Short mmCIF file of C-alpha atoms and ligand atoms in Angstrom, two decimals:
data_model
loop_
_atom_site.label_atom_id
_atom_site.label_comp_id
_atom_site.label_asym_id
_atom_site.label_seq_id
_atom_site.Cartn_x
_atom_site.Cartn_y
_atom_site.Cartn_z
CA UNK V 1 13.18 -0.82 -13.23
CA UNK V 2 14.33 1.71 -14.90
CA UNK V 3 15.72 1.87 -18.53
CA UNK V 4 17.45 4.35 -20.43
CA UNK V 5 16.35 7.20 -22.64
CA UNK V 6 16.86 5.15 -25.94
CA UNK V 7 15.28 2.21 -24.71
CA UNK V 8 12.35 4.37 -23.49
CA UNK V 9 12.29 6.11 -27.48
CA UNK V 10 11.74 2.61 -28.93
CA UNK V 11 8.98 1.60 -26.78
CA UNK V 12 7.57 4.52 -27.37
CA UNK V 13 7.54 5.07 -30.63
CA UNK V 14 5.99 1.83 -31.28
CA UNK V 15 3.10 3.44 -29.13
CA UNK V 16 2.59 6.13 -31.44
CA UNK V 17 4.23 8.69 -29.26
CA UNK V 18 6.19 11.08 -31.22
CA UNK V 19 10.28 10.81 -30.96
CA UNK V 20 12.70 11.69 -32.94
CA UNK V 21 15.45 9.44 -35.17
CA UNK V 22 18.39 8.28 -33.17
CA UNK V 23 20.64 5.10 -33.04
CA UNK V 24 22.58 3.87 -30.03
CA UNK V 25 26.30 3.58 -30.19
CA UNK V 26 28.85 1.49 -27.87
CA UNK V 27 31.95 3.05 -29.67
CA UNK V 28 32.88 6.23 -31.59
CA UNK V 29 32.92 4.59 -34.72
CA UNK V 30 29.03 3.51 -34.30
CA UNK V 31 28.08 7.00 -33.41
CA UNK V 32 29.89 8.49 -36.58
CA UNK V 33 27.54 5.52 -38.28
CA UNK V 34 24.73 6.36 -36.45
CA UNK V 35 24.90 9.72 -37.55
CA UNK V 36 25.71 8.62 -41.12
CA UNK V 37 22.53 7.19 -41.17
CA UNK V 38 20.48 10.30 -39.76
CA UNK V 39 19.33 13.64 -41.87
CA UNK V 40 21.57 16.16 -40.25
CA UNK V 41 23.36 18.25 -40.39
CA UNK V 42 22.58 19.06 -36.63
CA UNK V 43 23.12 16.20 -34.14
CA UNK V 44 22.85 15.64 -30.86
CA UNK V 45 24.94 13.16 -28.53
CA UNK V 46 23.59 11.92 -25.28
CA UNK V 47 24.91 9.88 -22.59
CA UNK V 48 23.05 6.67 -21.55
CA UNK V 49 22.42 6.61 -17.28
CA UNK V 50 19.94 6.05 -15.65
CA UNK V 51 20.18 10.04 -14.32
CA UNK V 52 18.44 12.92 -15.26
CA UNK V 53 20.59 15.99 -14.88
CA UNK V 54 23.34 14.78 -18.27
CA UNK V 55 23.07 18.23 -19.92
CA UNK V 56 24.39 20.17 -16.80
CA UNK V 57 26.64 17.53 -15.71
CA UNK V 58 30.42 16.75 -15.77
CA UNK V 59 32.35 14.46 -16.52
CA UNK V 60 35.03 13.72 -13.60
CA UNK V 61 38.15 13.05 -16.32
CA UNK V 62 36.21 16.35 -18.05
CA UNK V 63 35.50 18.89 -15.29
CA UNK V 64 35.79 21.90 -17.29
CA UNK V 65 34.45 20.34 -20.22
CA UNK V 66 31.31 20.27 -21.88
CA UNK V 67 28.37 18.18 -20.20
CA UNK V 68 26.57 14.76 -20.73
CA UNK V 69 24.29 15.61 -23.91
CA UNK V 70 26.16 17.76 -27.30
CA UNK V 71 24.47 19.47 -30.16
CA UNK V 72 27.51 19.27 -32.48
CA UNK V 73 27.11 20.01 -36.59
CA UNK V 74 29.33 17.30 -37.97
CA UNK V 75 29.83 13.68 -38.08
CA UNK V 76 33.62 14.41 -37.26
CA UNK V 77 31.88 16.63 -34.09
CA UNK V 78 29.96 13.31 -33.51
CA UNK V 79 32.81 11.11 -32.79
CA UNK V 80 34.99 13.38 -30.50
CA UNK V 81 31.71 14.01 -28.47
CA UNK V 82 31.28 9.98 -28.31
CA UNK V 83 34.84 10.26 -27.59
CA UNK V 84 34.52 12.20 -24.60
CA UNK V 85 31.80 10.45 -23.22
CA UNK V 86 32.18 6.49 -23.59
CA UNK V 87 34.04 4.91 -20.98
CA UNK V 88 34.19 8.15 -18.81
CA UNK V 89 32.10 8.92 -15.92
CA UNK V 90 29.19 11.15 -15.72
CA UNK V 91 28.06 13.07 -12.48
CA UNK V 92 24.96 15.00 -12.21
CA UNK V 93 22.95 16.42 -9.64
CA UNK V 94 20.84 12.60 -9.88
CA UNK V 95 24.09 10.50 -9.67
CA UNK V 96 25.84 11.55 -6.39
CA UNK V 97 29.42 12.38 -7.08
CA UNK V 98 30.54 8.92 -7.17
CA UNK V 99 29.09 9.29 -10.77
CA UNK V 100 27.82 6.83 -13.75
CA UNK V 101 30.23 5.65 -16.28
CA UNK V 102 29.06 6.05 -19.98
CA UNK V 103 29.12 2.61 -21.86
CA UNK V 104 26.35 4.10 -24.69
CA UNK V 105 26.04 7.35 -25.95
CA UNK V 106 22.48 7.99 -28.07
CA UNK V 107 22.72 9.69 -31.81
CA UNK V 108 19.86 11.94 -31.79
CA UNK V 109 18.98 13.68 -34.84
CA UNK V 110 19.06 17.57 -33.80
CA UNK V 111 15.64 19.21 -33.48
CA UNK V 112 14.65 22.45 -33.72
CA UNK V 113 13.06 23.46 -30.58
CA UNK V 114 10.56 26.45 -30.07
CA UNK V 115 9.51 26.28 -26.46
CA UNK V 116 10.16 23.50 -23.82
CA UNK V 117 7.93 22.36 -21.89
CA UNK V 118 6.88 18.99 -19.32
CA UNK V 119 4.92 15.91 -19.30
CA UNK V 120 4.74 13.74 -16.65
CA UNK V 121 2.24 10.62 -16.17
CA UNK V 122 2.13 9.02 -12.62
CA UNK V 123 -0.21 6.66 -10.17
CA UNK V 124 -0.91 9.36 -8.04
CA UNK V 125 -1.96 7.13 -4.45
CA UNK V 126 -4.31 9.89 -3.49
CA UNK V 127 -6.86 9.84 -6.46
CA UNK V 128 -5.98 5.92 -7.11
CA UNK V 129 -5.86 7.51 -10.22
CA UNK V 130 -3.19 7.64 -13.56
CA UNK V 131 -2.43 11.45 -13.12
CA UNK V 132 -0.93 13.40 -15.66
CA UNK V 133 0.83 16.55 -14.87
CA UNK V 134 1.60 19.28 -17.47
CA UNK V 135 3.67 22.38 -17.09
CA UNK V 136 5.42 25.11 -18.81
CA UNK V 137 8.27 24.79 -17.41
CA UNK V 138 10.20 22.41 -18.78
CA UNK V 139 14.17 21.45 -18.56
CA UNK V 140 13.35 22.01 -14.48
CA UNK V 141 12.84 19.34 -12.45
CA UNK V 142 9.34 18.85 -11.08
CA UNK V 143 9.99 18.70 -7.54
CA UNK V 144 11.59 22.12 -7.79
CA UNK V 145 8.30 23.77 -9.90
CA UNK V 146 6.19 22.19 -7.39
CA UNK V 147 8.00 23.98 -4.89
CA UNK V 148 8.25 27.23 -5.83
CA UNK V 149 5.56 27.38 -8.73
CA UNK V 150 2.86 24.88 -7.79
CA UNK V 151 0.76 27.02 -9.28
CA UNK V 152 2.60 26.31 -13.37
CA UNK V 153 1.85 22.30 -12.72
CA UNK V 154 -1.06 21.77 -14.53
CA UNK V 155 -2.70 18.01 -13.70
CA UNK V 156 -5.59 15.59 -15.12
CA UNK V 157 -6.82 12.63 -13.05
CA UNK V 158 -7.87 10.00 -15.57
CA UNK V 159 -10.89 7.78 -14.57
CA UNK V 160 -10.06 4.22 -15.77
CA UNK V 161 -13.27 3.42 -16.43
CA UNK V 162 -13.64 5.46 -19.43
CA UNK V 163 -9.81 6.43 -19.92
CA UNK V 164 -8.30 9.23 -21.30
CA UNK V 165 -10.44 11.60 -23.69
CA UNK V 166 -9.76 14.48 -25.46
CA UNK V 167 -11.13 16.88 -23.19
CA UNK V 168 -8.56 16.01 -21.34
CA UNK V 169 -5.58 16.64 -23.84
CA UNK V 170 -7.33 20.08 -24.85
CA UNK V 171 -7.31 21.40 -20.50
CA UNK V 172 -3.73 20.52 -20.68
CA UNK V 173 -2.66 21.83 -23.95
CA UNK V 174 -4.54 25.07 -23.30
CA UNK V 175 -2.99 25.44 -19.99
CA UNK V 176 0.37 25.07 -21.75
CA UNK V 177 -0.56 27.69 -24.23
CA UNK V 178 -0.39 25.61 -27.21
CA UNK V 179 -2.33 26.99 -30.69
CA UNK V 180 -3.38 25.46 -33.50
CA UNK V 181 -1.83 22.27 -34.82
CA UNK V 182 -0.17 21.68 -31.45
CA UNK V 183 -3.49 21.28 -30.09
CA UNK V 184 -3.89 17.80 -32.26
CA UNK V 185 -0.19 16.97 -32.69
CA UNK V 186 -0.26 17.12 -28.35
CA UNK V 187 -3.61 15.59 -28.29
CA UNK V 188 -2.04 12.69 -30.44
CA UNK V 189 1.27 12.58 -28.36
CA UNK V 190 -0.47 12.48 -24.48
CA UNK V 191 -3.28 9.83 -25.58
CA UNK V 192 -0.56 7.11 -27.09
CA UNK V 193 1.60 7.95 -24.06
CA UNK V 194 -1.71 7.35 -21.79
CA UNK V 195 -2.01 4.01 -24.07
CA UNK V 196 1.71 3.10 -23.35
CA UNK V 197 2.00 3.56 -20.05
CA UNK V 198 -1.13 1.46 -19.59
CA UNK V 199 0.02 -1.39 -21.80
CA UNK V 200 3.63 -1.34 -20.09
CA UNK V 201 2.62 -0.94 -16.60
CA UNK V 202 4.91 1.58 -16.24
CA UNK V 203 5.03 3.75 -12.67
CA UNK V 204 6.23 6.96 -13.87
CA UNK V 205 6.68 8.07 -17.28
CA UNK V 206 8.45 11.62 -17.61
CA UNK V 207 9.01 13.71 -21.21
CA UNK V 208 11.56 16.51 -19.90
CA UNK V 209 11.47 18.46 -22.37
CA UNK V 210 8.29 17.93 -24.57
CA UNK V 211 8.72 20.24 -27.03
CA UNK V 212 7.36 22.53 -29.21
CA UNK V 213 9.14 22.21 -32.88
CA UNK V 214 9.53 25.15 -35.34
CA UNK V 215 6.99 22.93 -37.26
CA UNK V 216 4.69 23.37 -34.66
CA UNK V 217 4.77 19.57 -33.71
CA UNK V 218 4.84 17.85 -30.02
CA UNK V 219 8.30 15.84 -29.85
CA UNK V 220 9.73 14.46 -26.90
CA UNK V 221 13.00 15.11 -26.58
CA UNK V 222 13.81 13.19 -23.53
CA UNK V 223 11.92 10.25 -21.75
CA UNK V 224 12.25 8.52 -18.83
CA UNK V 225 10.47 5.37 -18.08
CA UNK V 226 10.02 3.59 -14.93
CA UNK V 227 7.92 0.04 -14.87
CA UNK V 228 5.79 -0.95 -11.37
CA UNK V 229 8.26 -4.31 -10.63
CA UNK V 230 5.41 -6.02 -9.62
CA UNK V 231 3.86 -6.53 -13.08
CA UNK V 232 6.96 -6.93 -14.55
CA UNK V 233 6.36 -10.80 -14.94
CA UNK V 234 3.19 -9.82 -17.40
CA UNK V 235 6.16 -8.53 -19.53
CA UNK V 236 8.96 -11.04 -19.91
CA UNK V 237 10.18 -8.98 -22.96
CA UNK V 238 10.98 -5.74 -21.00
CA UNK V 239 13.15 -8.04 -18.42
CA UNK V 240 15.59 -7.88 -21.37
CA UNK V 241 16.40 -4.01 -21.20
CA UNK V 242 17.38 -4.06 -17.43
CA UNK V 243 20.94 -2.55 -17.16
CA UNK V 244 22.79 -4.83 -13.86
CA UNK V 245 25.45 -2.24 -14.44
CA UNK V 246 23.05 0.47 -13.03
CA UNK V 247 22.09 -0.85 -9.96
CA UNK V 248 23.37 -0.84 -7.02
CA UNK V 249 25.59 -5.22 -6.71
CA UNK V 250 24.10 -5.69 -3.31
CA UNK V 251 20.10 -5.01 -4.76
CA UNK V 252 21.24 -6.92 -7.90
CA UNK V 253 22.10 -9.60 -5.83
CA UNK V 254 19.02 -10.17 -3.42
CA UNK V 255 16.60 -8.95 -6.56
CA UNK V 256 18.61 -12.13 -8.00
CA UNK V 257 17.90 -14.08 -4.56
CA UNK V 258 14.37 -13.32 -4.32
CA UNK V 259 14.94 -11.07 -1.15
CA UNK V 260 13.92 -7.33 -0.43
CA UNK V 261 16.76 -5.35 -0.08
CA UNK V 262 17.25 -1.59 -0.39
CA UNK V 263 20.86 -0.13 0.62
CA UNK V 264 21.05 2.84 3.29
CA UNK V 265 23.43 4.94 4.18
CA UNK V 266 23.90 3.87 7.73
CA UNK V 267 25.99 1.45 10.01
CA UNK V 268 23.41 -0.97 11.36
CA UNK V 269 23.14 -3.84 9.39
CA UNK V 270 19.54 -5.53 9.26
CA UNK V 271 17.83 -8.70 8.75
CA UNK V 272 13.96 -8.80 9.43
CA UNK V 273 10.74 -10.68 8.15
CA UNK V 274 8.35 -8.87 6.78
CA UNK V 275 7.92 -5.62 5.53
CA UNK V 276 6.22 -4.03 7.99
CA UNK V 277 8.37 -5.34 10.91
CA UNK V 278 11.53 -3.93 9.01
CA UNK V 279 10.17 -0.71 9.26
CA UNK V 280 9.53 -0.80 12.60
CA UNK V 281 13.33 -1.87 13.33
CA UNK V 282 14.59 0.75 11.07
CA UNK V 283 12.67 3.28 13.51
CA UNK V 284 13.85 1.66 16.24
CA UNK V 285 17.10 1.69 15.77
CA UNK V 286 17.15 5.65 15.14
CA UNK V 287 14.91 6.24 18.33
CA UNK V 288 17.97 4.54 20.16
CA UNK V 289 20.11 7.17 18.38
CA UNK V 290 22.23 4.64 15.13
CA UNK V 291 21.02 4.57 11.85
CA UNK V 292 20.10 1.47 9.35
CA UNK V 293 22.59 0.61 6.82
CA UNK V 294 19.80 -1.23 4.46
CA UNK V 295 16.46 -2.62 4.74
CA UNK V 296 15.72 -6.25 4.41
CA UNK V 297 12.82 -8.66 4.47
CA UNK V 298 13.70 -12.08 3.71
CA UNK V 299 10.42 -12.66 3.76
CA UNK V 300 7.68 -14.55 5.40
CA UNK V 301 8.69 -18.03 3.71
CA UNK V 302 12.93 -17.79 5.10
CA UNK V 303 14.63 -20.32 5.09
CA UNK V 304 18.23 -20.99 6.00
CA UNK V 305 19.55 -20.63 2.28
CA UNK V 306 18.21 -17.19 2.47
CA UNK V 307 19.47 -16.37 5.67
CA UNK V 308 23.15 -17.41 4.51
CA UNK V 309 22.37 -15.21 1.29
CA UNK V 310 20.88 -11.92 3.26
CA UNK V 311 23.86 -12.42 5.34
CA UNK V 312 26.18 -12.54 3.46
CA UNK V 313 24.78 -9.14 1.40
CA UNK V 314 24.58 -7.14 4.44
CA UNK V 315 28.17 -8.03 5.51
CA UNK V 316 29.49 -7.22 1.74
CA UNK V 317 28.82 -3.87 2.79
CA UNK V 318 31.72 -2.19 4.88
CA UNK V 319 29.66 0.58 6.61
CA UNK V 320 27.81 -2.17 8.33
CA UNK V 321 29.24 -2.26 12.10
CA UNK V 322 26.91 -4.39 13.80
CA UNK V 323 23.79 -6.43 12.75
CA UNK V 324 20.48 -6.56 13.88
CA UNK V 325 17.91 -9.83 13.31
CA UNK V 326 15.06 -9.67 14.25
CA UNK V 327 12.47 -12.51 13.15
CA UNK V 328 9.13 -13.42 14.03
CA UNK V 329 8.54 -16.80 13.23
CA UNK V 330 5.42 -17.65 11.88
CA UNK V 331 5.36 -19.98 8.77
CA UNK V 332 9.61 -19.82 8.80
CA UNK V 333 9.92 -21.60 12.52
CA UNK V 334 12.60 -19.85 14.99
CA UNK V 335 14.77 -22.97 15.26
CA UNK V 336 14.96 -23.20 11.64
CA UNK V 337 15.72 -19.35 11.60
CA UNK V 338 18.21 -20.10 14.68
CA UNK V 339 20.08 -22.99 12.71
CA UNK V 340 20.62 -20.95 9.45
CA UNK V 341 21.72 -18.10 11.56
CA UNK V 342 24.58 -20.62 13.34
CA UNK V 343 25.31 -22.13 9.59
CA UNK V 344 25.48 -18.41 8.28
CA UNK V 345 27.46 -16.71 11.19
CA UNK V 346 29.74 -19.55 10.78
CA UNK V 347 30.12 -20.18 6.75
CA UNK V 348 31.16 -16.25 6.47
CA UNK V 349 32.84 -16.08 9.83
CA UNK V 350 31.15 -12.98 11.14
CA UNK V 351 33.52 -10.33 12.60
CA UNK V 352 30.42 -7.38 13.24
CA UNK V 353 28.66 -7.94 16.25
CA UNK V 354 25.67 -9.85 15.88
CA UNK V 355 22.08 -9.07 18.37
CA UNK V 356 19.32 -11.22 17.68
CA UNK V 357 15.84 -11.28 18.54
CA UNK V 358 13.60 -14.41 17.55
CA UNK V 359 9.62 -14.70 18.56
CA UNK V 360 7.42 -16.83 17.61
CA UNK V 361 6.99 -20.57 16.77
CA UNK V 362 9.81 -22.47 18.44
CA UNK V 363 11.46 -19.44 19.86
CA UNK V 364 12.89 -21.67 23.20
CA UNK V 365 14.02 -23.89 21.16
CA UNK V 366 15.74 -21.27 18.40
CA UNK V 367 16.51 -19.49 21.55
CA UNK V 368 18.42 -22.78 22.70
CA UNK V 369 20.28 -23.20 19.54
CA UNK V 370 21.93 -19.92 19.11
CA UNK V 371 22.54 -20.11 22.98
CA UNK V 372 24.27 -23.61 22.67
CA UNK V 373 26.37 -22.69 19.25
CA UNK V 374 29.34 -21.34 20.88
CA UNK V 375 28.92 -18.16 18.78
CA UNK V 376 29.05 -14.67 20.35
CA UNK V 377 25.63 -14.03 19.51
CA UNK V 378 23.89 -11.47 21.71
CA UNK V 379 20.12 -12.35 22.58
CA UNK V 380 17.69 -10.27 22.78
CA UNK V 381 14.48 -10.21 24.65
CA UNK V 382 12.21 -7.74 22.39
CA UNK V 383 12.71 -5.10 20.33
CA UNK V 384 13.58 -2.16 22.06
CA UNK V 385 16.09 -4.45 24.41
CA UNK V 386 17.38 -5.87 20.38
CA UNK V 387 17.91 -2.08 19.30
CA UNK V 388 19.57 -0.83 22.37
CA UNK V 389 22.39 -3.91 22.43
CA UNK V 390 22.80 -3.26 18.98
CA UNK V 391 23.31 0.32 19.12
CA UNK V 392 25.84 -0.14 21.70
CA UNK V 393 27.58 -2.45 20.32
CA UNK V 394 28.28 0.07 17.58
CA UNK V 395 29.07 2.95 20.12
CA UNK V 396 31.55 0.13 21.85
CA UNK V 397 33.61 -1.09 18.59
CA UNK V 398 33.60 2.74 17.90
CA UNK V 399 35.22 3.76 21.15
CA UNK V 400 37.29 0.61 21.31
CA UNK V 401 38.46 1.41 17.54
CA UNK V 402 39.52 4.67 18.39
CA UNK V 403 41.36 4.33 21.44
CA UNK V 404 43.31 1.74 19.41
CA UNK V 405 43.85 4.05 16.55
CA UNK V 406 45.33 6.69 18.70
P1 ADP B 1 18.89 15.63 -19.14
O1 ADP B 1 17.37 15.53 -18.58
O2 ADP B 1 19.24 14.24 -18.96
O3 ADP B 1 20.23 16.51 -19.33
P2 ADP B 1 17.69 15.62 -21.97
O4 ADP B 1 17.58 14.58 -22.58
O5 ADP B 1 16.97 16.59 -21.28
O6 ADP B 1 18.57 15.42 -20.49
O7 ADP B 1 18.77 16.62 -22.79
C1 ADP B 1 18.85 17.98 -22.06
C2 ADP B 1 19.09 19.60 -23.27
O8 ADP B 1 19.56 19.17 -24.08
C3 ADP B 1 17.43 19.33 -23.58
O9 ADP B 1 16.34 20.42 -22.71
C4 ADP B 1 17.55 20.10 -24.66
O10 ADP B 1 17.75 21.27 -24.57
C5 ADP B 1 19.09 19.72 -25.30
N1 ADP B 1 18.60 18.89 -26.32
C6 ADP B 1 18.01 17.24 -26.21
N2 ADP B 1 17.99 16.81 -26.96
C7 ADP B 1 18.17 17.14 -28.11
C8 ADP B 1 17.75 17.21 -29.54
N3 ADP B 1 17.85 16.00 -30.21
N4 ADP B 1 18.06 18.50 -30.01
C9 ADP B 1 18.38 19.53 -29.71
N5 ADP B 1 18.44 19.80 -28.46
C10 ADP B 1 18.35 18.23 -27.85
MG1 MG B 2 15.81 16.22 -19.20
#
């Protein structure tokens, strides 16, 4: 789960991470009020969306105007900046062409920036440790630095038994070229950040840029925090920070129905039980020349209701040209799944070809239910057969569509 910059800063601040003063604002009036509570005379108005690259991004409504992060020098300019952002669509390198609507801005104290650095914390699967990454190339995307200047990325893997120590922080600080008072400030910063990461069960924390101020202070100028969804049950209070408007509506729907769903850009809707089987199904669709419109794992305990929900989500995607159901009946028996499929097909009056491959407990009964349903379900014998049939169905409907159009 991702959260907004202003929420991340508020949280990290509680753990002792140095952030600047700032207030969130939902209207230009609120932005003015927010600015009046700050020391000034320099203010920064920052669009709040779940995507980076805001500074260099542009608003759809004003493509030749300024970006999604603006440094201004008066309260009236704060109002103008907020008016230019709120309710407008910001397009950045990370949003895709559609962009994201800015519903609120963060009005922050202007910072006297001396240097911009990068600091990231993540779980490194290779070492099974929380790893701190730092770089002198602040403001740049870390992926780009990794590609072109891997030598500029400093790393420190933290042993979970002993935790973070002064030597980790000093090693990074000296690598970043920090001196004197900056080293102490950095040590406090990175130690607090590590504490927050652990306590909050984060997946990624990225401070880009981390800045050295004119006064030698180390401050988080930007903050991206992402939580480990599997640990969210331990942090009920964090649920309140979820911003549904930032999620793909189909994915949101899936979360609410306990389905593991990821929207993709292909044309074959997939309904599968078990993540491994779902991955294999996506692979084989690719092998036979098409591509999946989604990843969807209905879970080992799929029942008729969840099958119906899954169908509803898949068919709400206009890109879906055919559906492939690939279910292995274990705990969920094939006859029950078959009944779910029949019910859902009738309720939703499916308009695209449906290929079903069932295997496992009560498979014969399941196949019989499908065959006798009177619905135009295409049965498949095995995974390869299913994939070939669904790809053929897509190609056929495309061919007939072209004929109709001509
Ligand atoms: P994004 O990464 O989405 O572009 P950032 O928060 O990193 O957004 O801001 C982009 C740039 O704007 C920063 O690299 C920094 O130069 C400037 N900036 C952001 N916040 C402030 C601030 N409070 N004071 C001065 N400059 C800022
Ligand atoms: Mg940034």
